Amino acid sequence: MSDKINRIVLAFSGGLDTSVILKWLQQTYNCEVVTFTADLGQGEELEPARAKARLMGVKEEHIFIDDLREEFVADYVFPMMRSNALYEGLYLLGTSIARPLIAKRQIEIAKMVGADAVSHGATGKGNDQVRFELGYYALSPDIKVIAPWREWDLTSRTKLIEFAEKNQIPIAKDKRGESPFSTDANMLHTSSEGKVLEDPWDEVPDYVYSRTVNPEDAPDAPEYITIDFERGDGVAINGVAMSPATLLETLNDYGRKHGIGRLDLVENRFVGMKSRGMYETPGGTIYHFAHRGIEQVTLDRGAAHLKDELAPRYAELIYNGFWFSPEREMLQAAIDHSQEKVTGTVRLKLYKGGVYIVGRKSPYSLYSEKVVTFEDDAGAYDQRDAAGFIKLNALRLRLLGRRDR
Amino acid sequence: MSDKINRIVLAFSGGLDTSVILKWLQQTYNCEVVTFTADLGQGEELEPARAKARLMGVKEEHIFIDDLREEFVADYVFPMMRSNALYEGLYLLGTSIARPLIAKRQIEIAKMVGADAVSHGATGKGNDQVRFELGYYALSPDIKVIAPWREWDLTSRTKLIEFAEKNQIPIAKDKRGESPFSTDANMLHTSSEGKVLEDPWDEVPDYVYSRTVNPEDAPDAPEYITIDFERGDGVAINGVAMSPATLLETLNDYGRKHGIGRLDLVENRFVGMKSRGMYETPGGTIYHFAHRGIEQVTLDRGAAHLKDELAPRYAELIYNGFWFSPEREMLQAAIDHSQEKVTGTVRLKLYKGGVYIVGRKSPYSLYSEKVVTFEDDAGAYDQRDAAGFIKLNALRLRLLGRRDR
Amino acid sequence: MSDKINRIVLAFSGGLDTSVILKWLQQTYNCEVVTFTADLGQGEELEPARAKARLMGVKEEHIFIDDLREEFVADYVFPMMRSNALYEGLYLLGTSIARPLIAKRQIEIAKMVGADAVSHGATGKGNDQVRFELGYYALSPDIKVIAPWREWDLTSRTKLIEFAEKNQIPIAKDKRGESPFSTDANMLHTSSEGKVLEDPWDEVPDYVYSRTVNPEDAPDAPEYITIDFERGDGVAINGVAMSPATLLETLNDYGRKHGIGRLDLVENRFVGMKSRGMYETPGGTIYHFAHRGIEQVTLDRGAAHLKDELAPRYAELIYNGFWFSPEREMLQAAIDHSQEKVTGTVRLKLYKGGVYIVGRKSPYSLYSEKVVTFEDDAGAYDQRDAAGFIKLNALRLRLLGRRDR
Amino acid sequence: MSDKINRIVLAFSGGLDTSVILKWLQQTYNCEVVTFTADLGQGEELEPARAKARLMGVKEEHIFIDDLREEFVADYVFPMMRSNALYEGLYLLGTSIARPLIAKRQIEIAKMVGADAVSHGATGKGNDQVRFELGYYALSPDIKVIAPWREWDLTSRTKLIEFAEKNQIPIAKDKRGESPFSTDANMLHTSSEGKVLEDPWDEVPDYVYSRTVNPEDAPDAPEYITIDFERGDGVAINGVAMSPATLLETLNDYGRKHGIGRLDLVENRFVGMKSRGMYETPGGTIYHFAHRGIEQVTLDRGAAHLKDELAPRYAELIYNGFWFSPEREMLQAAIDHSQEKVTGTVRLKLYKGGVYIVGRKSPYSLYSEKVVTFEDDAGAYDQRDAAGFIKLNALRLRLLGRRDR
């Protein structure tokens, strides 16, 4: 295995950091760099990335800009949402779930262009380096991975800017100064962390939020919507059929308007430290509750409780970067098996930051008014059965009680 | 074991149903009935229960009215809240957690007065019969249990009223007609179910709510509060030390005012059917988030994730009535072990139905700005370590990738 | 729903108990009884069951005798074995796994012959009644279930014999007296319980064993065999391809000869009591270890550990009778997903009650001598990576240590 | 944080490897080295270690030789055995459980002598480096850790011997050549791995075993013993009270004689690779089954099943080196809570490699012949209760069956 690298595929946003990385890779490894820019619905123009790559000498056929929005929602966000996963009880995993798709596409491109290395712009303290690299290695075990933030000596903002200037890398005006926090965005969420957010006692300043209005500024009247599900996935809003990405974007609009999905979290990173982040997941938050709602009437108790027990582990796997692992796939197989009849309609009320499930119906509903009713149930349920049920459930406790009490 | 019963302790609310039961027990078993009425903060006068018991011939020394509010919060609600348990992802278990305490006290009274049987007013379709009776049997394995709703022939409201009239049992005016839903209340929550709530597609009518204002009618300005925790339990609000029950009552006031803690749920009963309930848990909802908040800075990741994995099982045990079981106690031992340093202050924003964690601090905080900072960390964390960390985490995936891809 | 029953399908062994049940059903319900006798490899002649059914007036076309041996092993035993399930750490679930297949076939016959009820000969204290009936109800929710042992007044052996004599039911000579224990058998195992086994301090007498020689009487020389697996299931012994049932029968012969698979167990029944049983699972025990062996080289750690964590729950579901439940199917989906590359050969040593895995190889082996070797590994593994791996795994413990120690 | 090291505590066996390390540390770090040699019942003379340390210039007061045998069994082996933990279904964790105690004592000594660093002789590919170092960091977060095998250039046996010769380190005659495998031993087990064991298809040669006779050479007659337990821990053999270490040693003698506790395993290391090891755990294997046996009659089902579900995770934590972690302590708290009544006597048959539980009794037995009996139980159990029990357990499956079948 020689250490000489011939061609590197870089996950390239077109921003200052990955532009510096692009140049640094070209200089340090003296080899061709291929750029890959993904549209995951982060809401930025991607053509400037193309221009920048060209400017820095990347060959036309080595500039990849891919619209992955539908794949992102259909093959990553929706499968995850089927699990109702919440990392540490609260977080919808918006960053975590995007990384495996980027890694997968990057490896596909590496194979196409015959590259022997990949690179990314994630720092050495965060989770994203792990997520990217576990994806790379799982999909291409012998690929070389270059993580400039762990290798170079551009260890301060000042040095980075100096490097950019020395190398004629254009610097957007607002990037000259230190940003008061750093962000990551895709169609599912925007995360913010660092600097002004670093003291977990200080409330997140309002200017940090970018994807949602402040609940206090949201409409004074609630709005009702319905979401239709088929086999566990959303397919329509208010009766209008939509593709996965369109559906999520539409929910994002509702969420933005009603101030839904803001989360201020102190979380435990896989690399061993606690960090404080602020997340906005407008549409995803609505979707999460809607999915819970449709499962309430269509999922059997045994399936539902097993899912609830597996969900924290599943969430942890995604958070830690193990999307492409046998154990995540095993859990997915179990979860997906449960979703066959998760079909129907949920009605939601959106109001000033809140999502309320107010109705659910399904052709496959397991809810039986006939059985549960306080009224005469015409023999659908024999209350006397409960006596035996309790007696046998109590038997071991009685034997124990006789011994211990 | 003779079947003749000598003395029965009845869980007696003083309402129509348990009054009818009291009379029915006296007639059917031709024996003394002892009444036990618990103050769990349900917000009702209890002296009328005494008067009613007297009227129906219960001896003065056989009328028990106990204020269990502090015990309820300190020994049941708080231990449960340490787990962050949510039944089926959403429900704070307000009814479930009250039943074991009632059962325990009822058995204590049975022992005091030499009763050989206990009785309750829960129906044969619900979970509460199970919770009461598992408690009875666990604590007094040979007690006789009488569940009138599973035994008698008063199977309709009309027959019940007839029985009451025939036996000179006073009937409150508003109880003559059918109530449009049934409720249960204690300091932690009020639940409502049945009749007008039976179609899970229909929104819960506003008149069903009794413990919270409609979020739309809540104040237009947010309110901030702090809660102090010591070893996992709340001890002060806004810096003012309070007993457990006072603390929960105070949070109930905040929750009521801001429309917090409403939940419309279709859930899976232990007896095998789905039911639709509406829950109001104003203070408990605030407390739940506050506890999550203080754990965020004081709990290690290993402890936090293990707790998250155990919580669904723990919630199921409480919901199903297994409070007095070895497995619930084992989980409690694990959970309690984790809470020793869960001490500090959480700051919350309350606004129109929403609870937002906005700050947390602790003398035992594990959050280290020095380690996590984007700035120079003076060697607190060596980014190069991440390379090895990722490499070894990836090793098995690479071996797998070489085999499978 | 009328209570009049028209036709009953009885699980009929042809023995005394189910013969009495057959007659009792005919008399009590005054309706046609259809008999179903399954060959699950229990090693008994089935034609006598046919003769007996005829004798008792069952119509020729209502006598069902089915050879289910291959289906039993392929669709029930093997899928279960993929999980490595052991109930309470030791028991290979030989009785439990047969019940769902009997229930399924009984329901199929009920549908074929237009029966509205099914019946079985399991007693009211055991697990089998639960397993049969959960199967019936899951597959045919409105079927009527008749469990004579819970209904009739033939509550002693004497009464049963009297009933048989009065009704001209032939009684085998050796069935007149009380058997010193009761047994159940199928191709996977024989279980014995009751009477002489009821004191768990007394060693099981040697005459109770019927499927294995006493290890002390087994050959003095060990014997080596190989088992080939494909996708998690056994396909050949010593290189000779075999059907599932033939493979299990062949392993039973090996197990019998070498005294393998005896288990004396005190277990917890689903109905709430402890019981003491003696199990002989000769071939199944060999198979269980062989499957562990092949997984050792073909299963990734993540998959293997997840399987180990799910196995106790899976075992409990099967033991309790929930084979036909969504949660068992979900776990099966996860387990089956892991078995795709569980292909290869295991070599075993059999000696006086012991099974020893002594070798395993696979075209899909994940074991890499190159990586693990104590010798020079030519860069396959960089020992320096371990430093970073440990450092980041230790980080949270160090932060904790600084706080707590 | 200065990098200058003043004093190092080395885990020192007195063998060739740690002797070389001792010298290398003295030379490389130019500082005092303190040696710590633990007696964990590995069955070697420890005084030669003292002589060797002296010879290499370690000060008298810096040579620590501690008998940790009782602490090892009482505080590490027994607590672990309470869990019934088996790593990957088969392995009794004999190496893993010794490491935290060594690390703990090493840190205690470091504090006593004012050392700022610790060192060990584990290689960079194994689990032991992780176990040692996680222990060090958890107990002394700012300690410096030196792992020579990951740092030096003595990467072959030849170089090691050269270094030893050059530095006048005595080399035992049998250590000159390459050993055909490497071993680790303590009172619980001996492990062997490497070289002749590296092909997992090859049977382990008989000369590798050192702690047990070959089952084929074990006595031809079985031997029976009893073990008494109190609160989950062994306290006597054949009625003779013993300290923990004496009890384990005595069981080791029985196990050795009868060829018990040999295990040939391919396992998954925490560092990401598979390895093949051979373990001999003679007494521990007997103890493991005995503990299962006493739990069978004293543990409630709920506790037993929860323990079985937690055990794989607990085993993984110990294997991976997380003994000193909050999550291991939480699980221990749960497990220990279950052991209060695990008191009584187990009778075992030992025969040619096999351990058979043949009897168990306890003053706290939950086994009730009266309830379980096939005979008339005088009303201890009402078989009719089973009907209701099954009906309600079936309810959700019936609702599901109506929808899906």
mmCIF file of N, CA, C and O in Angstrom, chain D residues 166-199:
data_model
loop_
_atom_site.group_PDB
_atom_site.id
_atom_site.type_symbol
_atom_site.label_atom_id
_atom_site.label_comp_id
_atom_site.label_asym_id
_atom_site.label_seq_id
_atom_site.Cartn_x
_atom_site.Cartn_y
_atom_site.Cartn_z
ATOM 1 N N LYS D 166 21.542 -6.899 25.871
ATOM 2 C CA LYS D 166 22.360 -5.695 25.947
ATOM 3 C C LYS D 166 22.268 -5.063 27.328
ATOM 4 O O LYS D 166 23.186 -4.405 27.795
ATOM 5 N N ASN D 167 21.146 -5.267 27.985
ATOM 6 C CA ASN D 167 20.927 -4.622 29.275
ATOM 7 C C ASN D 167 21.019 -5.576 30.461
ATOM 8 O O ASN D 167 20.502 -5.276 31.534
ATOM 9 N N GLN D 168 21.637 -6.739 30.214
ATOM 10 C CA GLN D 168 21.830 -7.694 31.313
ATOM 11 C C GLN D 168 20.529 -8.097 32.010
ATOM 12 O O GLN D 168 20.468 -8.284 33.214
ATOM 13 N N ILE D 169 19.468 -8.161 31.251
ATOM 14 C CA ILE D 169 18.228 -8.660 31.841
ATOM 15 C C ILE D 169 18.237 -10.172 31.704
ATOM 16 O O ILE D 169 18.365 -10.694 30.594
ATOM 17 N N PRO D 170 18.097 -10.893 32.832
ATOM 18 C CA PRO D 170 18.138 -12.354 32.753
ATOM 19 C C PRO D 170 16.963 -12.883 31.936
ATOM 20 O O PRO D 170 15.840 -12.400 32.058
ATOM 21 N N ILE D 171 17.269 -13.869 31.122
ATOM 22 C CA ILE D 171 16.226 -14.451 30.285
ATOM 23 C C ILE D 171 16.091 -15.918 30.647
ATOM 24 O O ILE D 171 17.055 -16.680 30.548
ATOM 25 N N ALA D 172 14.899 -16.318 31.078
ATOM 26 C CA ALA D 172 14.678 -17.729 31.408
ATOM 27 C C ALA D 172 14.934 -18.543 30.152
ATOM 28 O O ALA D 172 14.619 -18.121 29.035
ATOM 29 N N LYS D 173 15.494 -19.736 30.370
ATOM 30 C CA LYS D 173 15.881 -20.545 29.220
ATOM 31 C C LYS D 173 14.727 -20.775 28.254
ATOM 32 O O LYS D 173 14.854 -20.646 27.047
ATOM 33 N N ASP D 174 13.585 -21.112 28.844
ATOM 34 C CA ASP D 174 12.443 -21.452 27.986
ATOM 35 C C ASP D 174 11.817 -20.218 27.344
ATOM 36 O O ASP D 174 10.818 -20.326 26.641
ATOM 37 N N LYS D 175 12.341 -19.058 27.620
ATOM 38 C CA LYS D 175 11.773 -17.858 27.010
ATOM 39 C C LYS D 175 12.602 -17.390 25.820
ATOM 40 O O LYS D 175 12.261 -16.414 25.158
ATOM 41 N N ARG D 176 13.720 -18.075 25.586
ATOM 42 C CA ARG D 176 14.604 -17.649 24.481
ATOM 43 C C ARG D 176 13.916 -17.854 23.143
ATOM 44 O O ARG D 176 13.869 -16.974 22.303
ATOM 45 N N GLY D 177 13.376 -19.032 23.007
ATOM 46 C CA GLY D 177 12.677 -19.308 21.760
ATOM 47 C C GLY D 177 11.309 -18.664 21.816
ATOM 48 O O GLY D 177 10.873 -18.138 22.837
ATOM 49 N N GLU D 178 10.649 -18.704 20.695
ATOM 50 C CA GLU D 178 9.282 -18.189 20.633
ATOM 51 C C GLU D 178 8.363 -19.177 21.337
ATOM 52 O O GLU D 178 8.397 -20.374 21.056
ATOM 53 N N SER D 179 7.540 -18.710 22.207
ATOM 54 C CA SER D 179 6.513 -19.572 22.780
ATOM 55 C C SER D 179 5.477 -19.838 21.689
ATOM 56 O O SER D 179 5.189 -18.971 20.871
ATOM 57 N N PRO D 180 4.926 -21.058 21.667
ATOM 58 C CA PRO D 180 3.952 -21.359 20.597
ATOM 59 C C PRO D 180 2.586 -20.717 20.827
ATOM 60 O O PRO D 180 1.695 -20.840 19.988
ATOM 61 N N PHE D 181 2.410 -20.068 21.942
ATOM 62 C CA PHE D 181 1.158 -19.329 22.208
ATOM 63 C C PHE D 181 1.418 -18.463 23.425
ATOM 64 O O PHE D 181 2.432 -18.642 24.117
ATOM 65 N N SER D 182 0.565 -17.513 23.718
ATOM 66 C CA SER D 182 0.769 -16.673 24.893
ATOM 67 C C SER D 182 -0.367 -16.901 25.874
ATOM 68 O O SER D 182 -1.478 -17.255 25.487
ATOM 69 N N THR D 183 -0.091 -16.712 27.150
ATOM 70 C CA THR D 183 -1.121 -16.998 28.152
ATOM 71 C C THR D 183 -1.270 -15.861 29.140
ATOM 72 O O THR D 183 -0.384 -15.030 29.310
ATOM 73 N N ASP D 184 -2.428 -15.842 29.787
ATOM 74 C CA ASP D 184 -2.667 -14.975 30.935
ATOM 75 C C ASP D 184 -3.419 -15.810 31.956
ATOM 76 O O ASP D 184 -4.288 -16.602 31.588
ATOM 77 N N ALA D 185 -3.077 -15.623 33.222
ATOM 78 C CA ALA D 185 -3.727 -16.459 34.223
ATOM 79 C C ALA D 185 -4.065 -15.668 35.470
ATOM 80 O O ALA D 185 -3.387 -14.705 35.834
ATOM 81 N N ASN D 186 -5.157 -16.036 36.103
ATOM 82 C CA ASN D 186 -5.476 -15.588 37.456
ATOM 83 C C ASN D 186 -6.327 -16.675 38.099
ATOM 84 O O ASN D 186 -6.518 -17.741 37.497
ATOM 85 N N MET D 187 -6.829 -16.411 39.270
ATOM 86 C CA MET D 187 -7.523 -17.476 39.975
ATOM 87 C C MET D 187 -8.765 -17.949 39.233
ATOM 88 O O MET D 187 -9.185 -19.094 39.375
ATOM 89 N N LEU D 188 -9.364 -17.045 38.424
ATOM 90 C CA LEU D 188 -10.587 -17.426 37.737
ATOM 91 C C LEU D 188 -10.321 -18.242 36.479
ATOM 92 O O LEU D 188 -11.072 -19.167 36.180
ATOM 93 N N HIS D 189 -9.242 -17.906 35.753
ATOM 94 C CA HIS D 189 -9.029 -18.638 34.517
ATOM 95 C C HIS D 189 -7.615 -18.496 33.977
ATOM 96 O O HIS D 189 -6.827 -17.675 34.458
ATOM 97 N N THR D 190 -7.330 -19.322 32.995
ATOM 98 C CA THR D 190 -6.132 -19.152 32.182
ATOM 99 C C THR D 190 -6.593 -18.998 30.743
ATOM 100 O O THR D 190 -7.444 -19.754 30.277
ATOM 101 N N SER D 191 -6.047 -18.001 30.057
ATOM 102 C CA SER D 191 -6.371 -17.838 28.640
ATOM 103 C C SER D 191 -5.111 -18.073 27.824
ATOM 104 O O SER D 191 -4.003 -17.799 28.277
ATOM 105 N N SER D 192 -5.315 -18.598 26.622
ATOM 106 C CA SER D 192 -4.191 -18.814 25.713
ATOM 107 C C SER D 192 -4.603 -18.337 24.344
ATOM 108 O O SER D 192 -5.745 -18.537 23.919
ATOM 109 N N GLU D 193 -3.666 -17.701 23.650
ATOM 110 C CA GLU D 193 -3.997 -17.258 22.302
ATOM 111 C C GLU D 193 -2.730 -17.059 21.494
ATOM 112 O O GLU D 193 -1.621 -17.089 22.017
ATOM 113 N N GLY D 194 -2.920 -16.892 20.209
ATOM 114 C CA GLY D 194 -1.786 -16.588 19.341
ATOM 115 C C GLY D 194 -1.156 -17.823 18.728
ATOM 116 O O GLY D 194 -1.405 -18.955 19.126
ATOM 117 N N LYS D 195 -0.344 -17.583 17.735
ATOM 118 C CA LYS D 195 0.470 -18.580 17.037
ATOM 119 C C LYS D 195 -0.261 -19.887 16.700
ATOM 120 O O LYS D 195 -1.024 -19.945 15.749
ATOM 121 N N VAL D 196 -0.010 -20.953 17.470
ATOM 122 C CA VAL D 196 -0.605 -22.248 17.095
ATOM 123 C C VAL D 196 -2.130 -22.229 17.161
ATOM 124 O O VAL D 196 -2.779 -23.139 16.674
ATOM 125 N N LEU D 197 -2.666 -21.192 17.792
ATOM 126 C CA LEU D 197 -4.126 -21.117 17.908
ATOM 127 C C LEU D 197 -4.741 -20.238 16.843
ATOM 128 O O LEU D 197 -5.962 -20.076 16.790
ATOM 129 N N GLU D 198 -3.926 -19.662 15.970
ATOM 130 C CA GLU D 198 -4.464 -18.621 15.099
ATOM 131 C C GLU D 198 -5.385 -19.103 13.985
ATOM 132 O O GLU D 198 -6.157 -18.324 13.459
ATOM 133 N N ASP D 199 -5.326 -20.372 13.627
ATOM 134 C CA ASP D 199 -6.290 -20.844 12.625
ATOM 135 C C ASP D 199 -7.504 -21.454 13.336
ATOM 136 O O ASP D 199 -7.408 -22.512 13.950
#
